[in-house]
Coordinates of C-alpha atoms in Angstrom, one line a residue:
X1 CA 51.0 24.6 -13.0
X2 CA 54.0 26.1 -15.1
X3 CA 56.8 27.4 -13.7
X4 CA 57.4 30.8 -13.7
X5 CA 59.1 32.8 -16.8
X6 CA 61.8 34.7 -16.9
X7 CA 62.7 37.7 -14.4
X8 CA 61.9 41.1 -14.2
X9 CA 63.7 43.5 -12.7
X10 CA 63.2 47.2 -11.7
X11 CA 64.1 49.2 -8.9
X12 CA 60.5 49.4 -7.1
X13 CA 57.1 46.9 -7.6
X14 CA 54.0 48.5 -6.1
X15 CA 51.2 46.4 -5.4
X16 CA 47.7 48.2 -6.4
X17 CA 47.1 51.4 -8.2
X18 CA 44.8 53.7 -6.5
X19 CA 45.3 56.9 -4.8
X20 CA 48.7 55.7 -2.7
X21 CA 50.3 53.5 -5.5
X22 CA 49.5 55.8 -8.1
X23 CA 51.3 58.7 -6.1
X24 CA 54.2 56.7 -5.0
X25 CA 54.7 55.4 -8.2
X26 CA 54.6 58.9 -9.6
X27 CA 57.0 60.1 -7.6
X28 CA 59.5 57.3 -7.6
X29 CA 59.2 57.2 -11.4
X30 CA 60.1 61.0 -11.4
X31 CA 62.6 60.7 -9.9
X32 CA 64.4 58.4 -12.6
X33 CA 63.5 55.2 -10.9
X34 CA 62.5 51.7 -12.8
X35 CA 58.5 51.3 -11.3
X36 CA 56.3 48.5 -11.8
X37 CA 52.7 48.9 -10.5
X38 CA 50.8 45.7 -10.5
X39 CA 47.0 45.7 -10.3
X40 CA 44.5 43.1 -10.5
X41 CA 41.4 45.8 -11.6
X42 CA 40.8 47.2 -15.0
X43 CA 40.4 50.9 -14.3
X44 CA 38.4 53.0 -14.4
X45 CA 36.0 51.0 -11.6
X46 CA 33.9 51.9 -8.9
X47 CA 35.0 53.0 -5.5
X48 CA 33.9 55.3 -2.6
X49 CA 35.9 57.9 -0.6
X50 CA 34.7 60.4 -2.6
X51 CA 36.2 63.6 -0.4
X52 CA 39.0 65.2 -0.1
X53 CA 40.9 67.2 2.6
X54 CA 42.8 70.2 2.3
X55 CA 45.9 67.9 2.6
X56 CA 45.6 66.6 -0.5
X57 CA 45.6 69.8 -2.5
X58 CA 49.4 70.6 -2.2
X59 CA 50.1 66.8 -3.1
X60 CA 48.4 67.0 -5.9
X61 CA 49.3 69.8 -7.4
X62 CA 53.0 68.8 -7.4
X63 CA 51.6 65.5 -8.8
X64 CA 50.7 68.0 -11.8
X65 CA 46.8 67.0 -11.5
X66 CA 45.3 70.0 -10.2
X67 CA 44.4 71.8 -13.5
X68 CA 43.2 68.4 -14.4
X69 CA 40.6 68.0 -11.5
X70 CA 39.2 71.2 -12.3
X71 CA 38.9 70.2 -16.3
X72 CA 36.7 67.5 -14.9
X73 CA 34.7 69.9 -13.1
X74 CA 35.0 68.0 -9.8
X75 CA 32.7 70.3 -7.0
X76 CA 35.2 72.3 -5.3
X77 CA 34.8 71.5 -1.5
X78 CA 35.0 74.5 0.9
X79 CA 35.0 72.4 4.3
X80 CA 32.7 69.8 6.0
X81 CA 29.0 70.7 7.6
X82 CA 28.1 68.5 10.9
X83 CA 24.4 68.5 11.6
X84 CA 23.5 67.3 15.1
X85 CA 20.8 64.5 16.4
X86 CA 17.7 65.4 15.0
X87 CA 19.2 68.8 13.4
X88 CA 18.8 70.5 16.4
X89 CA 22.4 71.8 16.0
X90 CA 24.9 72.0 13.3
X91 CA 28.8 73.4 13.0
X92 CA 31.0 74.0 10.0
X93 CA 34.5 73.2 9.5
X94 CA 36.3 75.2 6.3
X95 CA 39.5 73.6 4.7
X96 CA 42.7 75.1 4.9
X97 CA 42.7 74.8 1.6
X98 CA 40.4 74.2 -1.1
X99 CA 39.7 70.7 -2.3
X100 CA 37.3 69.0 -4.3
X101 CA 34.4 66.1 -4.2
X102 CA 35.7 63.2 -6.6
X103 CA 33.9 60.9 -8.3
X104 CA 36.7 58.4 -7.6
X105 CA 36.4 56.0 -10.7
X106 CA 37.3 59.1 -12.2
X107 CA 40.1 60.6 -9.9
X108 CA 42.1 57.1 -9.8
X109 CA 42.2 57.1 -13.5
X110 CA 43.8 60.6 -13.3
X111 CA 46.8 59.4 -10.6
X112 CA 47.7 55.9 -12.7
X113 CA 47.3 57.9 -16.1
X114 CA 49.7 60.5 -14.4
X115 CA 51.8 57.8 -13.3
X116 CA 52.1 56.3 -16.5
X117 CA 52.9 59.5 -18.4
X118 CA 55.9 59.8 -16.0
X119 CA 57.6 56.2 -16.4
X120 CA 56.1 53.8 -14.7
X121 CA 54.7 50.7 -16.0
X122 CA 51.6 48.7 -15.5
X123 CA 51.0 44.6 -15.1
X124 CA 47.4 43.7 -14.8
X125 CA 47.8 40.6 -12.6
X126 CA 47.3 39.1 -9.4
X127 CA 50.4 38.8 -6.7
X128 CA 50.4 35.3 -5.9
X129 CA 53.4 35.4 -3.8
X130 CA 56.1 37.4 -2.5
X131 CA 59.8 36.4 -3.3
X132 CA 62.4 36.0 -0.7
X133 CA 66.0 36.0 -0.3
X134 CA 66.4 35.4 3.5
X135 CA 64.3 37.6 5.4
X136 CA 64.6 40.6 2.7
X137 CA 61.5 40.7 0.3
X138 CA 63.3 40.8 -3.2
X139 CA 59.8 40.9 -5.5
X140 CA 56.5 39.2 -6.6
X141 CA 55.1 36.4 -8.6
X142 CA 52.1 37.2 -10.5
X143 CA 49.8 35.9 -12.8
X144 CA 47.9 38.0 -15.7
X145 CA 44.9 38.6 -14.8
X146 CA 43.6 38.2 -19.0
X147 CA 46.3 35.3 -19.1
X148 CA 45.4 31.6 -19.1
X149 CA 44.9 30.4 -15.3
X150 CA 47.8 27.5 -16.3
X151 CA 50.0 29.7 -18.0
X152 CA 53.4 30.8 -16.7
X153 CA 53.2 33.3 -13.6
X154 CA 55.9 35.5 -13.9
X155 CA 58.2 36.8 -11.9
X156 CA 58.9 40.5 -11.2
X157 CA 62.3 41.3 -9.3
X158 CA 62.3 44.3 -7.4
X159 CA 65.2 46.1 -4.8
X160 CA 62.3 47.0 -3.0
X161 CA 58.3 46.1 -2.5
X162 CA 55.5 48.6 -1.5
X163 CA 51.9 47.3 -1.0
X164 CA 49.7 49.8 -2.1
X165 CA 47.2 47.1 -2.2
X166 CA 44.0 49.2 -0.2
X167 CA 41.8 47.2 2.2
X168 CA 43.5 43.8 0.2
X169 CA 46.0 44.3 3.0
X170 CA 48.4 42.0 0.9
X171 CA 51.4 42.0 3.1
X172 CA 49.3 40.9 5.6
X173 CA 47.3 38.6 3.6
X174 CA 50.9 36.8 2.8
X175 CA 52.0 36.8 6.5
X176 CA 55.0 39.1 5.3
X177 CA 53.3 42.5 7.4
X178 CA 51.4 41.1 10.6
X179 CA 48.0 40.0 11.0
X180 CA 45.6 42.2 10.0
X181 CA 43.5 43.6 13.3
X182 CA 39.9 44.3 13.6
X183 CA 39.7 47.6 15.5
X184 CA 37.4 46.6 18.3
X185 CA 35.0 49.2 18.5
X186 CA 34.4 50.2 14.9
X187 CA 34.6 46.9 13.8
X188 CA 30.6 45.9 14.3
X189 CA 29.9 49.1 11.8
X190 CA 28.5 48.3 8.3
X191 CA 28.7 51.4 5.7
X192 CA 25.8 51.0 3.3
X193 CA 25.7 53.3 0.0
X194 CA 24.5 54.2 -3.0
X195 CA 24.3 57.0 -5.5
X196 CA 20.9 59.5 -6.2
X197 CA 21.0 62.4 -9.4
X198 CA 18.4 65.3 -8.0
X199 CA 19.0 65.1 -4.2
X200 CA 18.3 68.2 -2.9
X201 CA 21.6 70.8 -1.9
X202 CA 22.0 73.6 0.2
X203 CA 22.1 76.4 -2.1
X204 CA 24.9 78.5 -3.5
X205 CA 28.8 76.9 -3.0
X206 CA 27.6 75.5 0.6
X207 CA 26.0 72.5 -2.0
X208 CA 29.3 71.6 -3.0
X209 CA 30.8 70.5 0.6
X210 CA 30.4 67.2 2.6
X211 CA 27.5 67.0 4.9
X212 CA 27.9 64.4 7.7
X213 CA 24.4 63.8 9.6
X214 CA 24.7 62.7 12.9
X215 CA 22.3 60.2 14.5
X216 CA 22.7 57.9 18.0
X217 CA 26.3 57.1 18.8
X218 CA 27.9 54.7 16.2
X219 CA 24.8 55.8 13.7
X220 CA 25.8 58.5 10.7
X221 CA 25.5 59.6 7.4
X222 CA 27.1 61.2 4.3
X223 CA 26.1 63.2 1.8
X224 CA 28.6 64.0 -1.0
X225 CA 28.0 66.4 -4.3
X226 CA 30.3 64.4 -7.2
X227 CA 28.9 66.6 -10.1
X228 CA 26.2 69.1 -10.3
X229 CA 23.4 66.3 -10.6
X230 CA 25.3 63.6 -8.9
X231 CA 25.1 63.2 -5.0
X232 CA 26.7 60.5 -3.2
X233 CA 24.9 58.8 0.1
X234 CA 26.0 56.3 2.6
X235 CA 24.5 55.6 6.3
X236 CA 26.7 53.8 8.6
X237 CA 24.9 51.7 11.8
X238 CA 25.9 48.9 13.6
X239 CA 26.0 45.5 12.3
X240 CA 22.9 44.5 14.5
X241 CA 21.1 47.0 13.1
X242 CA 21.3 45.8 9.3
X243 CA 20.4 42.2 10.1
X244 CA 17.7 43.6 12.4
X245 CA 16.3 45.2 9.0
X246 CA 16.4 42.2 7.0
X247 CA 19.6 43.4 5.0
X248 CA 21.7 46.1 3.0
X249 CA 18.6 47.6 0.8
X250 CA 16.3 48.0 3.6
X251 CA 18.6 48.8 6.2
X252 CA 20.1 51.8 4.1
X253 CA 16.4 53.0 3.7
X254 CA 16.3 53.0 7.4
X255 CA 19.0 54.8 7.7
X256 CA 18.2 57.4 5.1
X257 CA 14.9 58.3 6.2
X258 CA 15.4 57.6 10.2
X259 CA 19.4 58.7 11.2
X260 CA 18.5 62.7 10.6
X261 CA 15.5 64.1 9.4
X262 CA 17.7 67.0 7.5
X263 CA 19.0 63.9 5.4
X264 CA 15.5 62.7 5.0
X265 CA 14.3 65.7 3.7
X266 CA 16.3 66.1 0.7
X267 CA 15.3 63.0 -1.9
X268 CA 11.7 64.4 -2.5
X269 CA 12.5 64.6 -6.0
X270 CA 16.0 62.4 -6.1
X271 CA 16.3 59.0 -8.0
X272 CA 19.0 56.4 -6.9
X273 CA 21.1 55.1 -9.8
X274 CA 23.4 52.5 -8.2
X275 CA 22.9 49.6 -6.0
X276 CA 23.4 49.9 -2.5
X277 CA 26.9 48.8 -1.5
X278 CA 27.8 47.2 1.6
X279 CA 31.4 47.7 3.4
X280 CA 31.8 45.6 6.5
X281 CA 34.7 45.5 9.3
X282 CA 36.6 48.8 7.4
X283 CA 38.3 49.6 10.5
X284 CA 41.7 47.7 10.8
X285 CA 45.4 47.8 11.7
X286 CA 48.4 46.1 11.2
X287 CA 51.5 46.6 13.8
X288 CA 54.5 46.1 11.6
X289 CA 54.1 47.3 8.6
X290 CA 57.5 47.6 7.3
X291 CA 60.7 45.4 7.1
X292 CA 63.6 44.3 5.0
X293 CA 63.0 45.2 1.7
X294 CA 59.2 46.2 2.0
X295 CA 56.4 48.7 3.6
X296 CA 53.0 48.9 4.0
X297 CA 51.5 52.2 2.7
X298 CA 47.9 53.8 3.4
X299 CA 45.2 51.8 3.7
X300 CA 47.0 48.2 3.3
X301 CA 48.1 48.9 6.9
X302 CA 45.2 50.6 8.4
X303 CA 41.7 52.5 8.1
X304 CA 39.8 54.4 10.4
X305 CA 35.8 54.3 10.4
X306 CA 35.5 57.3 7.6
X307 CA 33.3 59.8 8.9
X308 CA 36.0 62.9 8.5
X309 CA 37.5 61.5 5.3
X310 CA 40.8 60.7 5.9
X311 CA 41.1 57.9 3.9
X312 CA 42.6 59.1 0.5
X313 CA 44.4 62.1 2.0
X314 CA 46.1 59.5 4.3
X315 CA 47.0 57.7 1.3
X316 CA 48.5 60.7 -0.5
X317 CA 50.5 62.2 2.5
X318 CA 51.8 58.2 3.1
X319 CA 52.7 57.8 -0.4
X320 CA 55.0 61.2 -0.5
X321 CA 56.9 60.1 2.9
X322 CA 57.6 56.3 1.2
X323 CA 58.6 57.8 -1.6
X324 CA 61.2 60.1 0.2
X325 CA 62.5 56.9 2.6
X326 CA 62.5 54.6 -0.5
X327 CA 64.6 56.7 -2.1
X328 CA 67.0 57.4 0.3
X329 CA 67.0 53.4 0.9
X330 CA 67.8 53.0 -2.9
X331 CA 70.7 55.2 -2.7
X332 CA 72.5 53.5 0.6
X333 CA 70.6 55.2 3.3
X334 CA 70.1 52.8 6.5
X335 CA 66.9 51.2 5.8
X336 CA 65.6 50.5 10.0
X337 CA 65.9 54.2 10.3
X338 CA 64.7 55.3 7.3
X339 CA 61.5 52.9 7.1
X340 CA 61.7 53.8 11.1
X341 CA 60.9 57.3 10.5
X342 CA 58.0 56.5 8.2
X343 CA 56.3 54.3 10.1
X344 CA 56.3 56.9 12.9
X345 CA 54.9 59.1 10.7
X346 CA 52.2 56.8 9.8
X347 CA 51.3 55.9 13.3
X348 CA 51.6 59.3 14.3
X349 CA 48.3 60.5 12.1
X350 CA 46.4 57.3 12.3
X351 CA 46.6 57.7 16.0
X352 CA 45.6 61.1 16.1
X353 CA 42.7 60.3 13.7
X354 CA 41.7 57.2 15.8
X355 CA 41.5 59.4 18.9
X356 CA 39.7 62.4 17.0
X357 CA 37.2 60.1 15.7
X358 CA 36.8 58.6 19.4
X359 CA 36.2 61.3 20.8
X360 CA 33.6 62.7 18.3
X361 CA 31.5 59.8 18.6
X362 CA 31.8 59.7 22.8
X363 CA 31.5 63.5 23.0
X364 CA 29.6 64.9 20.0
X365 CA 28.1 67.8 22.2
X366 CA 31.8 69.3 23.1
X367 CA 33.4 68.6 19.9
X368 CA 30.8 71.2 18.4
X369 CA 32.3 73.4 21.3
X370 CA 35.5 72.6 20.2
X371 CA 34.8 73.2 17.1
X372 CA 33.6 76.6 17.0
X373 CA 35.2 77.8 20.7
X374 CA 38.8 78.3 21.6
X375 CA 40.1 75.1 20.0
X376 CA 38.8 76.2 16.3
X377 CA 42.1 76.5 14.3
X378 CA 43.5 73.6 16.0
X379 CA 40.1 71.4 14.9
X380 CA 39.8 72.7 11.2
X381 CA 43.5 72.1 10.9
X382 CA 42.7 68.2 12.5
X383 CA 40.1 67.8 10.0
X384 CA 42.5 69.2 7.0
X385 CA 44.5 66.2 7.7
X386 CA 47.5 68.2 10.3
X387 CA 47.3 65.1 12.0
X388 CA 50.8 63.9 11.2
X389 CA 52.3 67.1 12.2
X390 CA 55.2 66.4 15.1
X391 CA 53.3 68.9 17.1
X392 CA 50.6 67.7 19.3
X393 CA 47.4 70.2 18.8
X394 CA 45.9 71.6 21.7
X395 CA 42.6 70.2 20.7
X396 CA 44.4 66.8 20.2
X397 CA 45.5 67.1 24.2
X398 CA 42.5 68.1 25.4
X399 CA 40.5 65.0 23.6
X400 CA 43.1 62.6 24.8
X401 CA 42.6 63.8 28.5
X402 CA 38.8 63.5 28.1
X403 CA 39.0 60.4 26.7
X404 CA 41.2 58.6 29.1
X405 CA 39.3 60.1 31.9
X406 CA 36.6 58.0 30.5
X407 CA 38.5 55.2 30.8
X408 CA 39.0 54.4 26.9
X409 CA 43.2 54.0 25.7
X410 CA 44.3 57.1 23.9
X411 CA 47.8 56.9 21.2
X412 CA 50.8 58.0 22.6
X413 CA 51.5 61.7 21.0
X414 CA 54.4 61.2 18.9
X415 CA 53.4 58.6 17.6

């Protein structure tokens, strides 16, 4: 193998390139800084997570994205409809603010392009290593992805490191961040999914918004509009259940025809147009996620089982706070407290999330109660991604309580 080339340097190098290193780097490069994101994928490419929450609107309209979402005539999501086992019930959730369905190959092309435009700089290569001085994490080694595999890696500098790198969990992969941790209960769930043009919508703008189909504990679908044709479909069911089916293909047709019948019902007419997709063990954590010279942002440090949609809003709202404590760190700031504050923020909504989620899938009868009685406004602002707000929700309380009553560890509020 050669030995590496010369040195880059910059001021930040951000491992991956979707939604939360696309952001970050944005904002960094705004802000007059020297960004490097490094990602093995060409873009655009495939990728689910299609919905938004209301959180992400704000974010990315000071992004400077907004007017482009709607050129793209992404569906424009009004909230999130829940239909009960065996549609005998059903409640709906509005978002705080309006959002939009995203096909994602799409959307992620919009953040990098964005990022881009605003300074940053892309290498499409593979981290091979992290580079140390000490303890302090002072860059990368990569490789080009296009490059020969015996060529030189390179070597890419950096005052500070932020893995962006999604469910690649890099840090982790290295052994710089901890281990990566199965979440125990979520982690025998296997998301199966595909895409169908001519699925049948409800009528009117109530199409537009994410239908979740509830079936036995642990067994759930999605239903996502990405274009006026386009629908997006995944059932998620145990692991036991898949094999028990033979594998992905039939065990998604299972899913799709068994979980609800109101999902059942609507591919009469529908043809799928993408192979079905298989996601296992998505539910993961990793404790320290920050540390001399580095953090861990959205989903390379955790992801919750994806039934509310979290996952890219998380991103976003991770990405703004790193960029904030990064650049205070960059300009003399005392990095334990400032990475400190960040990962408390982190922990804070991934815990409330985790017990939200919980508590939906041990109590779906009373979160419908909850969602439409006196805990309302506390649930829709939940689902519009409040959950790293310093205040702890009344709704949030009284799920914890219920919860431990029943024996099963809660977070601690605060994070």
């Amino acid at each position: 193998m050669s030995a590496p080339s010369s040195a880059e340097d910059v001021d930040v190098a951000i491992v991956g390139a979707g939604p939360a290193g696309s952001c970050l780097a944005t904002l960094l490069a705004r802000a007059g800084r020297r960004v490097a994101v490094v990602e093995r994928a060409d873009f655009p490419r495939y990728h689910i997570g299609e919905s938004l929450t209301g959180a992400s609107t704000p974010i990315l309209e000071e992004l400077g994205v907004a007017e482009e979402m709607d050129r793209r005539q992404f569906p424009p999501k009004r909230g999130v409809k829940v239909i009960g086992h065996e549609a005998h019930n059903e409640f709906f959730v509005p978002v705080l603010n309006p959002t939009w369905q995203v096909r994602r190959e799409e959307f992620d092309q919009i953040l990098l392009e964005r990022a881009l435009h605003e300074g940053a700089t892309l290498r499409r290569s593979v981290v091979e290593s992290v580079l140390r001085e000490g303890e302090r994490v002072v860059g990368l080694l990569h490789r080009p992805v296009h490059g020969h595999a015996d060529g030189p890696a390179h070597e890419l500098r950096a005052r500070f490191v932020a893995d962006c790198s999604g469910q690649s969990s890099l840090l982790a992969r290295l052994g710089v961040a901890s281990k990566r941790v199965v979440d125990d209960v979520f982690s025998r769930q296997i998301a199966l999914f595909t895409q169908y043009e001519g699925a049948r919508r409800d009528p009117g703008e109530m199409g537009n918004n994410t239908f979740i189909f509830y079936g036995t504990e642990l067994h759930w679908a999605w239903f996502i509009p990405l274009s006026p044709t386009l629908t997006s479909v995944g059932v998620v069911m145990p692991a036991a259940k898949v094999a028990e089916h033979g594998g992905p293909e039939a065990a998604f047709e299972w899913g799709r025809t068994h979980i609800n019948p109101d999902l059942a019902k609507r591919f009469n007419f529908a043809r799928e147009v993408s192979p079905v997709r298989a996601l296992a063990n998505y539910s993961y954590h990793v404790d320290r996620f920050w540390g001399e010279g580095w953090c861990c942002v959205g989903d390379a440090h955790q992801f919750i089982d994806p039934i509310f949609s979290f996952g890219v809003s998380f991103a976003l709202i991770e990405a703004r706070a790193a960029s904030a404590a990064i650049l205070d760190v960059l300009v003399g700031a005392d990095e334990a407290t400032r990475l400190g504050e960040y990962a408390a923020l982190c922990s804070r909504g991934q815990g409330v999330a985790r017990d939200l989620i919980r508590y939906f899938w041990r109590f779906p009868t009373f979160f419908a109660f909850l969602a439409r009685g006196e805990y309302r406004r506390d649930v829709i602002r939940l689902l519009g991604s409040a959950c790293h707000d310093p205040e702890e929700l009344g709704a949030i309380k009284a799920m914890r309580a219920a919860l431990r009553e029943a024996g099963v560890e809660t977070a601690v509020a605060g994070g």
